[in-house]
Amino acid sequence: MARVAIVTGGTRGIGEAISLALREAGMIVAATYARDEARAAAFTAATGIATYRWDVADPEACTAGCARVAAELGPVDVLVNNAGITRDGTLMTLDYAAWQAVIDTNLGGCFNMAKAVFPGMRERRWGRIVNIGSINGQAGQYGQVNYAAAKSGIHGLTKALAQEGARAGITVNAIAPGYIDTEMVAAVPPEVLDKIVARIPVGRLGQAREIARGVAFLCAEEAGFVTGSTLSINGGQHMY
């Protein structure tokens, strides 16, 4: 029987690539989104992958949404926490709302979604959770104190939750992408982007499908001995 996977923020960018990779691996995929209904409808029309709308920062919405996916597609075996936002600014310019929005969505969303699916995974004695962190959560980034804090928190959450899930057959891992050729990175001014690429040893931006392949590996049946790990996919830009 095919595994059911939820990919948050799964209709665009890295999330879209992950949704497609998991479907290619034989899973039934539900891709969530927060706002762009037209984009989600186009994604479903092009791929046949079901989409569901809710805000991962809302705990009750996550519980209800996951229950709906389970009722319509089957018990959720795989969760990929990919949804995230940016509200960039230095500490001196960042307001409290921008800080809280990023923490609530990027880090709180991982907690809310895991909280919703973890009990069922534990009952069935099998589960895969993959959290999308960031190179900026490992190395920091000027003007992203909120984003770096949230992504760094994801890496810690991953290690702690992996210990809770291990005996129940649930693996919890993270992927820390570097700079990937997505709409978010495309919005960076060219002169800034050139400097970023110059610091990447392989000499280019990553591709969303390269992140998706890492996720597919961590979600596979054969990956049961990998848990509590963070896989860095960044072209050699940051190594530790």
XYZ file of C-alpha atoms in Angstrom:
240
model
C 0.000 0.000 0.000
C 1.370 3.415 -0.992
C 2.619 5.716 1.735
C 0.826 9.043 2.178
C 3.043 12.124 2.375
C 2.286 15.728 3.267
C 4.619 18.395 1.890
C 3.999 21.833 3.375
C 4.561 24.682 0.963
C 4.495 21.931 -1.617
C 3.209 23.731 -4.712
C 6.190 25.891 -5.658
C 9.974 26.065 -5.592
C 11.711 23.448 -3.492
C 8.369 22.201 -2.187
C 7.091 21.529 -5.691
C 10.213 19.539 -6.523
C 9.808 17.527 -3.305
C 6.150 16.778 -4.041
C 7.070 15.496 -7.486
C 9.998 13.434 -6.204
C 7.882 11.703 -3.565
C 5.174 10.971 -6.107
C 7.812 9.470 -8.401
C 8.886 7.320 -5.435
C 5.383 5.842 -5.380
C 3.815 7.898 -2.596
C 0.414 9.553 -2.482
C 1.227 13.223 -1.968
C -0.753 16.074 -0.436
C 0.817 19.487 -1.025
C -0.197 22.338 1.255
C -0.187 26.048 0.533
C -1.097 29.169 2.465
C -2.306 31.834 0.037
C -1.989 31.475 -3.740
C -5.066 29.507 -4.785
C -4.478 30.087 -8.499
C -0.974 28.696 -8.258
C -2.192 25.674 -6.308
C -4.954 24.994 -8.825
C -2.467 25.164 -11.688
C -0.131 22.822 -9.819
C -2.886 20.241 -9.307
C -4.004 20.550 -12.931
C -0.449 19.954 -14.149
C 0.529 17.173 -11.745
C -2.631 15.572 -10.400
C -1.299 16.060 -6.862
C -3.978 17.076 -4.346
C -3.543 20.444 -2.657
C -4.826 21.632 0.699
C -4.864 25.153 2.085
C -3.950 25.997 5.655
C -1.503 28.143 7.619
C 1.139 26.006 9.306
C 1.519 28.696 11.977
C -2.011 27.855 13.161
C -1.984 24.728 15.377
C -5.697 24.061 15.031
C -5.541 24.408 11.253
C -2.693 21.894 11.150
C -4.620 19.372 13.231
C -7.757 19.764 11.133
C -5.855 19.755 7.854
C -3.910 16.600 8.642
C -7.121 14.889 9.735
C -8.722 15.809 6.425
C -5.763 14.450 4.448
C -5.926 11.200 6.444
C -9.659 10.879 5.807
C -9.352 11.534 2.080
C -6.018 9.930 1.183
C -5.107 7.638 4.074
C -2.997 7.746 7.245
C -0.058 10.127 6.993
C 3.255 8.251 7.004
C 5.571 10.972 5.726
C 5.805 14.655 6.618
C 8.071 17.162 4.926
C 8.118 20.513 6.717
C 9.104 22.842 3.896
C 6.820 25.870 4.327
C 8.669 29.045 5.203
C 8.670 32.813 4.866
C 11.187 35.643 5.093
C 10.845 39.050 6.699
C 14.416 40.279 6.468
C 15.948 43.065 8.502
C 18.768 43.765 10.914
C 18.053 43.710 14.630
C 17.918 47.507 14.646
C 15.273 47.673 11.914
C 13.289 44.474 12.479
C 9.972 44.941 14.238
C 8.387 42.438 16.589
C 5.730 41.392 14.089
C 8.347 40.418 11.500
C 10.288 38.466 14.119
C 7.223 36.585 15.350
C 5.820 35.824 11.895
C 8.991 34.035 10.820
C 9.373 32.148 14.092
C 5.717 31.090 14.086
C 5.722 29.908 10.469
C 9.197 28.472 9.954
C 9.805 26.919 13.368
C 6.338 26.797 14.903
C 5.008 25.243 11.712
C 7.363 22.287 12.105
C 6.156 21.749 15.663
C 2.478 22.122 14.757
C 2.658 19.687 11.865
C 4.739 17.115 13.717
C 2.348 17.331 16.666
C -0.541 16.538 14.320
C 0.939 13.444 12.651
C 3.332 11.999 15.244
C 0.729 10.077 17.300
C -0.531 8.178 14.252
C 2.991 7.354 13.134
C 3.780 6.061 16.603
C 0.679 3.851 16.642
C 1.621 2.365 13.263
C 5.286 2.065 14.270
C 6.538 3.796 11.116
C 7.104 7.341 10.017
C 9.390 9.735 8.203
C 9.699 13.418 9.080
C 12.042 15.678 7.128
C 12.448 19.314 8.145
C 13.877 21.832 5.689
C 16.439 23.958 7.494
C 18.950 26.260 5.839
C 22.619 27.056 5.477
C 21.709 30.341 7.150
C 20.541 28.428 10.199
C 23.986 26.848 10.386
C 26.230 29.793 9.553
C 23.977 32.798 10.184
C 23.288 35.589 7.721
C 23.422 39.362 8.054
C 19.933 40.843 8.082
C 18.209 37.555 8.871
C 18.237 37.236 12.642
C 14.658 35.932 12.620
C 15.130 33.498 9.718
C 18.489 32.210 10.983
C 17.077 31.724 14.477
C 14.063 29.788 13.173
C 16.126 27.578 10.883
C 18.699 26.912 13.589
C 15.815 25.956 15.862
C 14.628 23.471 13.244
C 17.970 21.692 13.415
C 17.674 21.382 17.202
C 14.041 20.284 17.035
C 15.050 17.598 14.543
C 17.646 16.065 16.852
C 15.350 16.105 19.889
C 12.329 14.684 18.086
C 14.474 11.994 16.482
C 15.204 10.667 19.958
C 11.492 10.546 20.756
C 10.609 8.716 17.562
C 13.460 6.253 17.194
C 11.988 3.381 19.207
C 8.678 3.753 17.389
C 10.170 3.414 13.921
C 9.916 7.135 13.193
C 12.955 8.831 11.702
C 13.364 12.599 11.918
C 15.982 14.321 9.807
C 16.701 17.728 8.344
C 18.091 19.064 5.115
C 19.965 22.359 5.101
C 19.893 23.762 1.571
C 22.334 26.360 0.400
C 21.352 28.933 -2.197
C 18.912 27.300 -4.605
C 17.663 28.652 -7.931
C 14.121 29.505 -6.800
C 11.847 32.547 -7.031
C 13.041 33.671 -3.593
C 16.678 33.723 -4.666
C 15.792 35.227 -8.049
C 14.505 38.278 -6.165
C 18.017 38.983 -4.841
C 19.672 41.911 -6.689
C 22.042 40.603 -9.405
C 25.120 42.256 -7.925
C 24.415 40.591 -4.565
C 23.648 37.229 -6.170
C 26.958 37.333 -8.062
C 28.800 37.695 -4.757
C 26.861 34.770 -3.278
C 27.676 32.477 -6.201
C 31.335 33.496 -5.983
C 31.418 31.999 -2.465
C 30.005 28.621 -3.583
C 32.872 26.213 -4.377
C 30.965 24.400 -7.144
C 30.394 27.769 -8.810
C 26.610 27.751 -9.232
C 23.280 27.856 -7.469
C 21.683 24.568 -6.501
C 18.606 23.165 -8.199
C 15.370 22.379 -6.375
C 15.464 18.807 -7.668
C 18.797 18.289 -5.896
C 17.138 19.051 -2.572
C 14.190 16.847 -3.508
C 16.451 13.865 -4.153
C 17.856 14.203 -0.661
C 14.356 14.311 0.792
C 13.302 11.251 -1.200
C 16.273 9.321 0.185
C 15.471 10.242 3.794
C 11.807 9.258 3.297
C 12.576 5.875 1.756
C 11.817 2.538 3.382
C 15.545 1.796 3.331
C 16.473 4.926 5.316
C 15.378 3.589 8.688
C 18.860 3.767 10.222
C 19.253 7.473 9.432
C 17.751 9.712 12.096
C 18.690 12.916 13.880
C 20.879 13.923 10.954
C 21.155 17.153 9.010
C 22.100 16.715 5.364
C 23.781 19.833 4.010
C 23.213 20.393 0.288
C 24.996 23.650 -0.399
C 27.685 23.154 -3.048
C 30.406 23.176 -0.409
C 29.648 26.717 0.776
C 29.492 25.713 4.431
C 31.036 22.567 5.888
C 30.965 21.386 9.470
